[in-house]
XYZ file of C-alpha atoms in Angstrom:
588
model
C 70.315 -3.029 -62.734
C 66.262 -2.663 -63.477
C 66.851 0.322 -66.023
C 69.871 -1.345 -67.902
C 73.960 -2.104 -67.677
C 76.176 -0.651 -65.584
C 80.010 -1.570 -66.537
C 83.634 -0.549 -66.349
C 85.783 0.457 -69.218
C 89.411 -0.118 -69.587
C 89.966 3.163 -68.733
C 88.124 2.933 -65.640
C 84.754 4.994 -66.515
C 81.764 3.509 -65.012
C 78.951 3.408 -67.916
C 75.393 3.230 -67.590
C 73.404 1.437 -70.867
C 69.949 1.211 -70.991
C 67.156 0.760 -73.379
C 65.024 4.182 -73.857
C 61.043 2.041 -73.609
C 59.512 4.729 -75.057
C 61.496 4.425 -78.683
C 61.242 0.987 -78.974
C 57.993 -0.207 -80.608
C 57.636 3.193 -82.797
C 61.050 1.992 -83.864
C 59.750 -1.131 -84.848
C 56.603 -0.095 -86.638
C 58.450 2.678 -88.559
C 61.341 0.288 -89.495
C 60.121 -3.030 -89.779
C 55.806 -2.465 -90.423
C 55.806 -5.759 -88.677
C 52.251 -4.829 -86.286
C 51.972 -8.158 -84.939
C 55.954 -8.110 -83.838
C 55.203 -4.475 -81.950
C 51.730 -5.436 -80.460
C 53.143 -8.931 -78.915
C 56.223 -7.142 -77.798
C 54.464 -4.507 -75.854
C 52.744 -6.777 -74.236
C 54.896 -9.201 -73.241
C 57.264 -6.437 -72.132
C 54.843 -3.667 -71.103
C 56.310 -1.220 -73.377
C 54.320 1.940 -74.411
C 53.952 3.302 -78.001
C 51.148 0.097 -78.921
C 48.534 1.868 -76.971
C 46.223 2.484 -80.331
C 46.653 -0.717 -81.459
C 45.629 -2.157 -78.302
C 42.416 -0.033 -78.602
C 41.936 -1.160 -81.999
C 42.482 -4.758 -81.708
C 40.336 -4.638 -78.285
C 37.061 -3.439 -80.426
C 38.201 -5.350 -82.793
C 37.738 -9.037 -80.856
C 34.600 -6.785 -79.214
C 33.071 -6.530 -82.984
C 33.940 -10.033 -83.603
C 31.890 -11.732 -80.525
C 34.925 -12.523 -79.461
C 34.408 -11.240 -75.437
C 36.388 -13.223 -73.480
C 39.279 -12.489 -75.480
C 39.143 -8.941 -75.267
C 38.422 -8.952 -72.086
C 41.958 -11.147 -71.488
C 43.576 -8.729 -73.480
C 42.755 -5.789 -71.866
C 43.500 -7.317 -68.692
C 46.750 -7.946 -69.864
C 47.341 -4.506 -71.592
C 50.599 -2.854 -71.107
C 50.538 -0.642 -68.048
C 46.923 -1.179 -67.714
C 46.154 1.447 -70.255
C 42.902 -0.317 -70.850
C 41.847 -1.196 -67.760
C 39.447 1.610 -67.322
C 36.098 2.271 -65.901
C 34.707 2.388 -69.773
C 36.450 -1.301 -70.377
C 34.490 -2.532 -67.257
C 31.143 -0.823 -68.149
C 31.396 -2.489 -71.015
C 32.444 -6.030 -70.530
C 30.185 -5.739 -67.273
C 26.802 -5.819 -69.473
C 28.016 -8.855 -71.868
C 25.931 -11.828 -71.226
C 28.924 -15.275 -71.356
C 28.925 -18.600 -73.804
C 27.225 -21.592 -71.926
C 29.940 -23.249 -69.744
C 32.147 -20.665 -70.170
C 32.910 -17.055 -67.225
C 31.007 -14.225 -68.083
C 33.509 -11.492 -69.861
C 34.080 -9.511 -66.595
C 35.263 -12.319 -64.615
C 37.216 -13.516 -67.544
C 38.882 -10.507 -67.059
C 39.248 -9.899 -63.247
C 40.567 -13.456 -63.468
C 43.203 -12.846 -65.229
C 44.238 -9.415 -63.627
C 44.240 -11.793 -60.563
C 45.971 -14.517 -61.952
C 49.041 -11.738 -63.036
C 48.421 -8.879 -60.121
C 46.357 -6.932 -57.923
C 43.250 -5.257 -59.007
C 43.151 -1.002 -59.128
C 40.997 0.731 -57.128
C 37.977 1.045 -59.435
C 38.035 -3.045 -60.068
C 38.244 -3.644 -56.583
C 35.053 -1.825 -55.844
C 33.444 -3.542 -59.196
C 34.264 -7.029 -57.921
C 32.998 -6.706 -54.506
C 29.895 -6.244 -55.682
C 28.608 -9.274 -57.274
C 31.026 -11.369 -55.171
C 29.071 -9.906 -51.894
C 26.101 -10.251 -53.768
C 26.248 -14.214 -54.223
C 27.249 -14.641 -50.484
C 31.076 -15.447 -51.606
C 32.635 -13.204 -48.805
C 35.567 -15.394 -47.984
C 36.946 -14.883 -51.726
C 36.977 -10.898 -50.698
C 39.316 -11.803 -47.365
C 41.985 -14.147 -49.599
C 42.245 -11.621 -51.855
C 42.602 -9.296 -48.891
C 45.158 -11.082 -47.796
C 47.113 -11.530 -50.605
C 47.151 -8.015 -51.389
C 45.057 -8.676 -54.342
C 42.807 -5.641 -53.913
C 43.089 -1.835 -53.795
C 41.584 -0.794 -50.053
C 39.269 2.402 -50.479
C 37.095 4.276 -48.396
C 34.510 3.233 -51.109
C 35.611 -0.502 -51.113
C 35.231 -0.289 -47.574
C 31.619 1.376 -47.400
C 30.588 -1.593 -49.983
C 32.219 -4.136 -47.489
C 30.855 -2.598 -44.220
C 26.999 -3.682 -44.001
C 28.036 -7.585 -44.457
C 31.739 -7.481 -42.252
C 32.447 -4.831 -40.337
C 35.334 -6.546 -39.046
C 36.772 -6.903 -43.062
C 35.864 -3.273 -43.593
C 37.800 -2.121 -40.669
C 40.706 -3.982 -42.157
C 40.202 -1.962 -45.404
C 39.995 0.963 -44.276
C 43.077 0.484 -42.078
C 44.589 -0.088 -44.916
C 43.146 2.612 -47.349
C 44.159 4.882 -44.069
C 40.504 6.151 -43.566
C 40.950 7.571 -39.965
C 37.012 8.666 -40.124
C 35.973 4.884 -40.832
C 38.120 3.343 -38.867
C 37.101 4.877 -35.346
C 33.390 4.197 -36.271
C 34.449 0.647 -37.867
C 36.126 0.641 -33.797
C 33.501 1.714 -31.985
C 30.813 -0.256 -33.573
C 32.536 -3.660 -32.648
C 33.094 -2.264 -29.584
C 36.845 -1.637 -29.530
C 37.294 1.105 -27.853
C 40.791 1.035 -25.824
C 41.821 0.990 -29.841
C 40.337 4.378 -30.812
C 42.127 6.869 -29.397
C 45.523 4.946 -28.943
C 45.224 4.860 -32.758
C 44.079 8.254 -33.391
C 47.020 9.286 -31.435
C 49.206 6.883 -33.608
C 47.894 8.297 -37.072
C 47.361 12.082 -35.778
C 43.900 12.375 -36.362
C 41.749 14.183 -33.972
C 38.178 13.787 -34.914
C 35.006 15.498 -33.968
C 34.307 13.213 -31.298
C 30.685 14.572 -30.491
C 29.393 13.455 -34.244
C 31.558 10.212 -33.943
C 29.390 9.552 -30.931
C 26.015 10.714 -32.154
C 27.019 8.082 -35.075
C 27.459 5.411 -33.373
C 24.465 5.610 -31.105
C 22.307 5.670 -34.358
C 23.335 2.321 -34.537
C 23.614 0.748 -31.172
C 22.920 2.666 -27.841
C 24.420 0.364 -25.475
C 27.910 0.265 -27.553
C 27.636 4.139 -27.732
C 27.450 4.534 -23.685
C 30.693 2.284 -23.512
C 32.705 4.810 -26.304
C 31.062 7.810 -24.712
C 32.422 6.532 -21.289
C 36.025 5.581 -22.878
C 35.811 8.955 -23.996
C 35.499 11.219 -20.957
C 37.747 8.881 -18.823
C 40.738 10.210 -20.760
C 42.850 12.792 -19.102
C 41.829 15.358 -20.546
C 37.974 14.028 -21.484
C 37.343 14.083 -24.997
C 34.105 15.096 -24.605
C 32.111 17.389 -21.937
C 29.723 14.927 -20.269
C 26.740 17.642 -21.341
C 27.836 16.332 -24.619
C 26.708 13.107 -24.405
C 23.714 13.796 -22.454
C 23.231 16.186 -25.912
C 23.851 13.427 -28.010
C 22.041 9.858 -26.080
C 19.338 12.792 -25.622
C 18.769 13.264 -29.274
C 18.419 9.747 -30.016
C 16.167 9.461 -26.518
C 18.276 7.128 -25.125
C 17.056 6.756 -21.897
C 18.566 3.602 -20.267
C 21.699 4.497 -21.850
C 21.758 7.850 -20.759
C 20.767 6.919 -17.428
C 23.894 4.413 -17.081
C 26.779 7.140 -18.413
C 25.728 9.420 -15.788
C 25.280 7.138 -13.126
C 28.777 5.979 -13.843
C 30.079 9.686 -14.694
C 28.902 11.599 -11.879
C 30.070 9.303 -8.720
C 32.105 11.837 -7.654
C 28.933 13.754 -6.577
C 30.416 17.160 -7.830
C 28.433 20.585 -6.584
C 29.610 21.376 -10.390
C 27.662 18.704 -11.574
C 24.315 19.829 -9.848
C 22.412 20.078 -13.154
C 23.424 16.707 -14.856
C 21.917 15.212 -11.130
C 18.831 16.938 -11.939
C 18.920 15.672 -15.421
C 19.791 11.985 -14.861
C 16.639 12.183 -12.346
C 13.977 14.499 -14.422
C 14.933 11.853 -17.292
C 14.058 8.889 -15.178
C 10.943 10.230 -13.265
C 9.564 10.831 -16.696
C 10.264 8.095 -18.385
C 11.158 4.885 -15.867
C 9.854 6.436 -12.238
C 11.046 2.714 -10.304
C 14.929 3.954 -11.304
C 14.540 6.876 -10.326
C 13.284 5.686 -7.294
C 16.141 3.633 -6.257
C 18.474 6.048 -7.742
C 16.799 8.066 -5.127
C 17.038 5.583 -2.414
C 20.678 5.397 -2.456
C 21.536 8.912 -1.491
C 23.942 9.150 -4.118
C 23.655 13.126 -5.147
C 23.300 15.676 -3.029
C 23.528 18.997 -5.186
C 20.406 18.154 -7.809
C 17.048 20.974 -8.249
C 15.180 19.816 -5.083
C 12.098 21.495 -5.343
C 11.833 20.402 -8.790
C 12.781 17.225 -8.744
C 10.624 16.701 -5.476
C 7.482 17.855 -7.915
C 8.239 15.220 -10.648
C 8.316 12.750 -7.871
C 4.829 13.899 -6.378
C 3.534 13.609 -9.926
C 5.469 10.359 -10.784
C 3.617 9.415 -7.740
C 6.711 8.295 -6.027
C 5.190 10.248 -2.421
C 8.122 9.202 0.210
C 10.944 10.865 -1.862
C 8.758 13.389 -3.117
C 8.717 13.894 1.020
C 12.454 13.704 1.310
C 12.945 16.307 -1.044
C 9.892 19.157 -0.155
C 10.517 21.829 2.642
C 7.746 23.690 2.345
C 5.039 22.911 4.670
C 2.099 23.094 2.063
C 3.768 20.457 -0.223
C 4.163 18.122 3.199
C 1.117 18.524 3.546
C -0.539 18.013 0.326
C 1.711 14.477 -0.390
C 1.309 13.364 3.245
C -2.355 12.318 2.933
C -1.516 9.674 0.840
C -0.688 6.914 3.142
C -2.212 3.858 1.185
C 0.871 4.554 -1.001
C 3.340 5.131 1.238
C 5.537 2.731 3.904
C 3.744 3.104 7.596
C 6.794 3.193 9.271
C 9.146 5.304 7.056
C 6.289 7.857 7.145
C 5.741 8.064 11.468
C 9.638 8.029 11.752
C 9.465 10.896 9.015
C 7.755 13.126 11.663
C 10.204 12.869 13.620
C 12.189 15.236 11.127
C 9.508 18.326 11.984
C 8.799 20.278 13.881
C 6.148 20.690 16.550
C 4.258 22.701 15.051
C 4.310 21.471 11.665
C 4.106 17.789 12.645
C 0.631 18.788 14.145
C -0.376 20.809 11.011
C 0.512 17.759 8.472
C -1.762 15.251 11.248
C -4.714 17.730 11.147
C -4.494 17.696 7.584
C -4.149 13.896 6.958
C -7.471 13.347 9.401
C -9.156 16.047 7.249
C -8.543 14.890 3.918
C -9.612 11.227 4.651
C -9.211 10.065 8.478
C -10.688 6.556 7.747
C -7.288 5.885 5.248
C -5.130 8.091 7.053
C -6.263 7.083 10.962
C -3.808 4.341 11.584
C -0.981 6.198 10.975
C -2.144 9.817 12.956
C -2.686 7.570 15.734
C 0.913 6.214 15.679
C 2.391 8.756 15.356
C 0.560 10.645 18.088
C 1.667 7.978 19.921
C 5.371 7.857 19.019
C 5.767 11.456 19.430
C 3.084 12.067 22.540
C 5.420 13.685 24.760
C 7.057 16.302 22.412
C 3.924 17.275 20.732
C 2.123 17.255 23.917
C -1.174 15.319 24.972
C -3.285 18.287 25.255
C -2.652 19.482 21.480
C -2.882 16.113 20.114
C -6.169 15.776 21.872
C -7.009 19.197 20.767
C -6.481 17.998 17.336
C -8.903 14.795 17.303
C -11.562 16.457 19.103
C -11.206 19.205 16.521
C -11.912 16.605 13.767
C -14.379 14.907 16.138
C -12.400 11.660 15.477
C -13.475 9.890 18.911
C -12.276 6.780 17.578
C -8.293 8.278 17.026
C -8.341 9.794 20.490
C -9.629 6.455 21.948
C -6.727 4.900 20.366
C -4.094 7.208 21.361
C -5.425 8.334 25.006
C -5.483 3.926 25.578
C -1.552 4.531 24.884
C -1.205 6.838 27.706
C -3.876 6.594 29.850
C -2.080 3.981 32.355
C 0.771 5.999 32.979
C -0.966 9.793 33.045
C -1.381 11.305 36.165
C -3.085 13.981 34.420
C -7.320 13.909 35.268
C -8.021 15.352 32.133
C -6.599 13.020 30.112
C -8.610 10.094 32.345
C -11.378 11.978 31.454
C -10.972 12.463 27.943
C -10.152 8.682 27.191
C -13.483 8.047 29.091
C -15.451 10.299 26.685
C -13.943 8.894 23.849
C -13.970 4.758 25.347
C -17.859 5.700 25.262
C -17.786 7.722 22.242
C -16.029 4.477 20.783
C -19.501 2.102 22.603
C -16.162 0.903 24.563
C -18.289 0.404 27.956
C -16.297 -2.652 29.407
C -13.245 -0.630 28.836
C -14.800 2.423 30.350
C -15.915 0.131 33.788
C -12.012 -1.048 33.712
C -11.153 2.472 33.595
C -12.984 4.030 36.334
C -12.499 0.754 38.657
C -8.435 0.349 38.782
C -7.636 4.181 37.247
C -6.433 6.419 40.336
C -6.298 9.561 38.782
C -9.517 11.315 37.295
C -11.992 13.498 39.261
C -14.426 11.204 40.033
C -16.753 13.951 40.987
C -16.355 15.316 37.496
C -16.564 11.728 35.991
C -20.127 10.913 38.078
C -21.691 13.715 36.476
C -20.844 13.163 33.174
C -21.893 9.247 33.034
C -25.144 10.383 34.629
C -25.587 12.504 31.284
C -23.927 10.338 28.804
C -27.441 8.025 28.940
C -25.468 4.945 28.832
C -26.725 1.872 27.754
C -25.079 0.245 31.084
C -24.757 1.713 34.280
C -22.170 -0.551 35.680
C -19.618 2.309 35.551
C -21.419 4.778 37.086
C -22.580 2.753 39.745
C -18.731 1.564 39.663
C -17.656 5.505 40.019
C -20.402 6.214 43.039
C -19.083 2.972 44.808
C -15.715 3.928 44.827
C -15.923 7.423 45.824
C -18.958 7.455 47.848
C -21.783 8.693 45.852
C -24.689 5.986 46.485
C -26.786 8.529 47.675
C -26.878 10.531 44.300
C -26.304 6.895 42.853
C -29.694 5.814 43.732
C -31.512 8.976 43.594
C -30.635 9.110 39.779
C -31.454 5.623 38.745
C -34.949 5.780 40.844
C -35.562 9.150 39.668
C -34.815 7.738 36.078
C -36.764 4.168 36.229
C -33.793 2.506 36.469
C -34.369 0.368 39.519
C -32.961 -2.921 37.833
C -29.398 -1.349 38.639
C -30.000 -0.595 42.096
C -30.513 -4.389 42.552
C -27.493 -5.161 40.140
C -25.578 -2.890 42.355
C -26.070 -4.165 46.115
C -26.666 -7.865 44.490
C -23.545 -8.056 42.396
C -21.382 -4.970 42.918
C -21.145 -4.189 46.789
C -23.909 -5.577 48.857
C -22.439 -3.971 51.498
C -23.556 -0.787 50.406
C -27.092 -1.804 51.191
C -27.433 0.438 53.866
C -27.212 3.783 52.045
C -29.378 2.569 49.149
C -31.869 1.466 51.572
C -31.929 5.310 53.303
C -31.926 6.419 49.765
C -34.722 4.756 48.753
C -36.652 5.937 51.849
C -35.743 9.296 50.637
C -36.869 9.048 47.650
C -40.492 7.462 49.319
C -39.707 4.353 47.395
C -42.723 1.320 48.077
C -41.762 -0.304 51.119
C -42.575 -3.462 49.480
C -40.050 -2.841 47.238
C -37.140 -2.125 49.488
C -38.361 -4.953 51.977
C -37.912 -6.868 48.346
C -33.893 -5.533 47.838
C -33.397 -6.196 51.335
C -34.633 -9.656 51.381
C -32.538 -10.263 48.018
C -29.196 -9.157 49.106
C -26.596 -11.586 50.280
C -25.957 -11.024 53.998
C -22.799 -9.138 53.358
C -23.152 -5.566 54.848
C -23.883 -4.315 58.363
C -27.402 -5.217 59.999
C -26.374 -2.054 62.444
C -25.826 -0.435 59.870
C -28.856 -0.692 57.775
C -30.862 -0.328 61.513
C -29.215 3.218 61.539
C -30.195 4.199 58.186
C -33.829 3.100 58.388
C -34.128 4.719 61.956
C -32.871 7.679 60.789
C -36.125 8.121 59.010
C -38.340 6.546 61.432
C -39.402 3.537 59.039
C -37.858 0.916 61.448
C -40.869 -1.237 61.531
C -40.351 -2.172 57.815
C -38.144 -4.820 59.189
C -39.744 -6.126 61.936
C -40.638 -9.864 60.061
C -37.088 -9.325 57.986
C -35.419 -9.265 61.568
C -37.740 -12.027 63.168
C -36.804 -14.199 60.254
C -33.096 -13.590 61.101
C -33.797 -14.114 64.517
C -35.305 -17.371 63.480
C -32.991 -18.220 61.667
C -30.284 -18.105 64.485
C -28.754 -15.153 63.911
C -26.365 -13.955 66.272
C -25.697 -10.239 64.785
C -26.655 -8.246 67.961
C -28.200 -5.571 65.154
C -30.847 -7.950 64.985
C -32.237 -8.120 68.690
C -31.443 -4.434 69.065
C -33.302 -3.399 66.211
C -36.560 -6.281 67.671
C -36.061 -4.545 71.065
C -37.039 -1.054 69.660
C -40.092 -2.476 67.512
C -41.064 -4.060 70.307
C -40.552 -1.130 72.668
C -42.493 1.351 70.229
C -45.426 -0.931 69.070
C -45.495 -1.973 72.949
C -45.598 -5.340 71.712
C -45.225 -7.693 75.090
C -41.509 -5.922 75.321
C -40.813 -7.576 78.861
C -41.401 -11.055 77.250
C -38.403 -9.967 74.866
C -36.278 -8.358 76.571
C -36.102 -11.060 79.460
C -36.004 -14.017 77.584
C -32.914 -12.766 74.429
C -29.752 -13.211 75.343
């Protein structure tokens, strides 16, 4: 067997020989003197008892220059009792013969070429084998179990294979290492199935902070590993502590997004992290974070102020309930979508839907006018006409209320708001729309309306005249424009709006003592569209008949075959006894 004989006497004993090592080359130096006989059998045999003249004869070659040789020598010493940290110190400093290895790797060479390398040579070799780029030398060694795995083997490895130093320090069973060595390559189903397998249980928190150091993405992958397990190995405040630290945004904001989709009430304050992290840092995440509704238990107030400041106004509008923060982010509609903002008063109430309008036409009504208007529009009947009227005339924004009263206007029954769409149409210099108004609307006061257009100065009188047609007011029609040197739109009025309204303007005009030469003029400019009878009555009512006595003959002349006409001859005739028999007997 390895320690000696075992045999069988005759008498049936089972012996046990063997040679005591230690004895055996003291024996022979004591005995026999023969050095040479000792030194070559301890080495060839690896016997102890030759260790001082292995020390001798090693600084003995040393003395002599003769490097290499020592250094195979104490390569090959007996039980390695010279291959020591001292040995390698100082074969590592001898310069080699031209063509020849240097002394150290005369002697790791032959270690290699007999055995594996102790711990201390391994780390020694790696070194200047790492150093000239030779790293695939390290992983046949590996392999062959030529090397001693350490944790310090492994840290040397590490910054040029992490892959190699994860294999040493599997083997050097490193647990620390290991799970970083994991992590880093991004391995980690393998951590804590092999934590489990070794029984180690690190401090996970550190492990993490160590790893992000290095590489924040791979850290958010471990840190979610980590608190899927059942339990979590870590708290997710942990990791928020950790990526936080390292101010690992992007990273952070991925765990959380991943580790809070359960939308926990328990969770409120890691919601108002993941979104106070963002709106500082990366406000269009938070934004869409925002957008898709996925948290409901976050800081609202305080996450709707961040927002405001981020400049992010809609969800800042989302999340405020007080009426003064509305109010204050509201105004600022050149930042904010049109439509999203009108269908976001639909979420107020009356009263506070008014107040946040009144204060977006005070801060800046040319920015903010579009949408005030739309909305007053959208919402017309619950807010009610009156107050949203109310509100533009209190901002004296004619132009809004022309807008908004042109919505309703057609279908109101109401006077007053005919009325006040009229003020603002001509508020607005919206004249044609104001003569639409008062010719097809059914529904003001046009008593109410006729005074106002006479002190509104307009530019045109078309509507007024259009007003006083319609409701029979041509008497204080044409007293106003004569009284007011506006003749031109008496004429505009009979010519081109109703000639048959001549007959009232005419009496008018008399009352008024207008030049007879200038009604004669209307009269004879009018088409022949109204009543001659009538316009007989008018004028006779005041006694001026005679101002048409060479009108009438003309008509007469001309063939006319009104009756009005000979009537109204007969009378002149009759009054200025002007051969009245001649008349009467020869008209027919």
């Amino acid at each position: 067997h390895d320690n000696g004989i075992i045999g069988v006497n005759r008498k049936g004993q089972v012996l046990s020989v063997s040679v005591n090592e230690e004895t055996i080359i003291p024996y022979i130096l004591q005995n026999t003197g023969n050095v040479e006989l000792a030194f070559r059998l301890a080495s060839r045999a690896n016997l102890p008892g030759a260790d001082q003249l292995y020390v001798q004869r090693f600084q003995q070659l040393m003395q002599q220059g003769q490097f290499n040789d020592a250094a195979k020598m104490a390569a090959s010493s007996p039980r390695g009792m010279l291959r020591t940290e001292n040995t390698i110190n100082q074969l590592k400093h001898l310069q080699s013969a031209p063509g020849q290895l240097s002394p150290i790797l005369q002697y790791f060479a032959t270690i290699l070429e007999k055995g594996e390398l102790n711990r201390h040579e391994s780390i020694e070799l790696a070194r200047p084998v790492l150093a000239s780029n030779r790293k695939a030398l390290l992983e046949k060694w590996l392999k062959e179990d030529k090397l001693e795995c350490s944790e310090e083997l492994g840290d040397i490895v590490q910054p040029h294979d992490a892959t190699l130093a994860l294999s040493i320090y599997l083997r050097a069973n490193v647990p620390s290492k290991v799970v970083v060595c994991f992590a880093q390559s991004g391995q980690f189903d393998k951590i804590v199935l092999y934590c489990k397998r070794v029984g180690y249980s690190p401090d996970w928190a550190p492990l993490l902070q160590q790893v992000a150091r290095l590489d924040g993405d791979k850290a958010c992958e471990f840190a979610l590993s980590l608190v899927k397990e059942d339990p979590p190995l870590v708290s997710a405040d942990q990791v928020v502590g950790v990526f936080a630290s390292q101010n690992l945004v992007q990273q952070t904001t991925r765990f959380l997004l991943d580790a809070l989709k359960g939308n926990r009430e328990s969770e409120a304050h890691l919601q108002t992290k993941l979104l106070e992290m963002n709106l500082l840092n990366a406000p269009q995440v938070a934004d869409a974070i925002l957008g898709n509704n996925m948290f409901s238990y976050f800081d609202r107030p305080y996450i709707a102020q961040l927002a405001e400041k981020a400049g992010l106004y809609q969800r800042a509008l989302e999340l405020y309930d007080n009426l003064d923060d509305i109010k204050r982010v509201a105004v600022h509609t050149e930042v904010v979508n049109g439509e999203w903002l009108i269908n976001y008063f639909g979420n107020l109430s009356v009263e506070d839907s008014l107040a946040v309008l009144r204060q977006m036409l005070e801060h800046n009504a040319a920015q903010n006018l579009q949408i005030v208007v739309q909305a007053a529009i959208k919402y017309s009947d619950l807010l009610g006409p009156q107050k949203i009227i109310d509100m533009f005339e209190d901002n004296r924004c004619s132009e809004g209320l022309y807008y908004y009263l042109g919505s309703v206007v057609n279908v109101s029954q109401d006077p007053a708001v005919v009325f006040k769409y009229i003020q603002a149409a001509l508020a607005t210099g919206q004249t044609k729309e104001v003569e639409r108004i008062v010719r097809d609307n059914n529904h003001y006061d046009a008593e109410k309306v006729k005074n106002y257009l006479k002190e509104a100065s307009l530019p045109d009188q078309l509507p007024l005249i259009i007003v006083c047609d319609r409701f029979d007011y041509v008497h204080d029609l044409v007293l106003y424009l004569y009284s007011n040197g506006m003749s031109k739109y008496i004429e505009v009025y009979v010519q081109q709006v109703n000639s048959s309204r001549l007959p009232q303007v005419v009496g008018a005009l008399l009352d008024v003592d207008c030049d007879e030469h200038v009604v004669k003029s209307l009269i004879a400019s009018t088409p022949a569209q109204f009543s001659i009878g009538a316009l007989v009555d008018e004028i006779e009512k005041r006694n001026r008949l005679k101002i048409l006595h060479r009108w009438l003959e003309a008509k007469a002349s001309e063939g006319s075959q009104d009756p009005g006409v000979y009537n109204a001859l007969a009378k002149i005739y009759i009054d200025s006894n002007y051969e009245p028999e001649k008349f009467l007997s020869s008209n027919r």
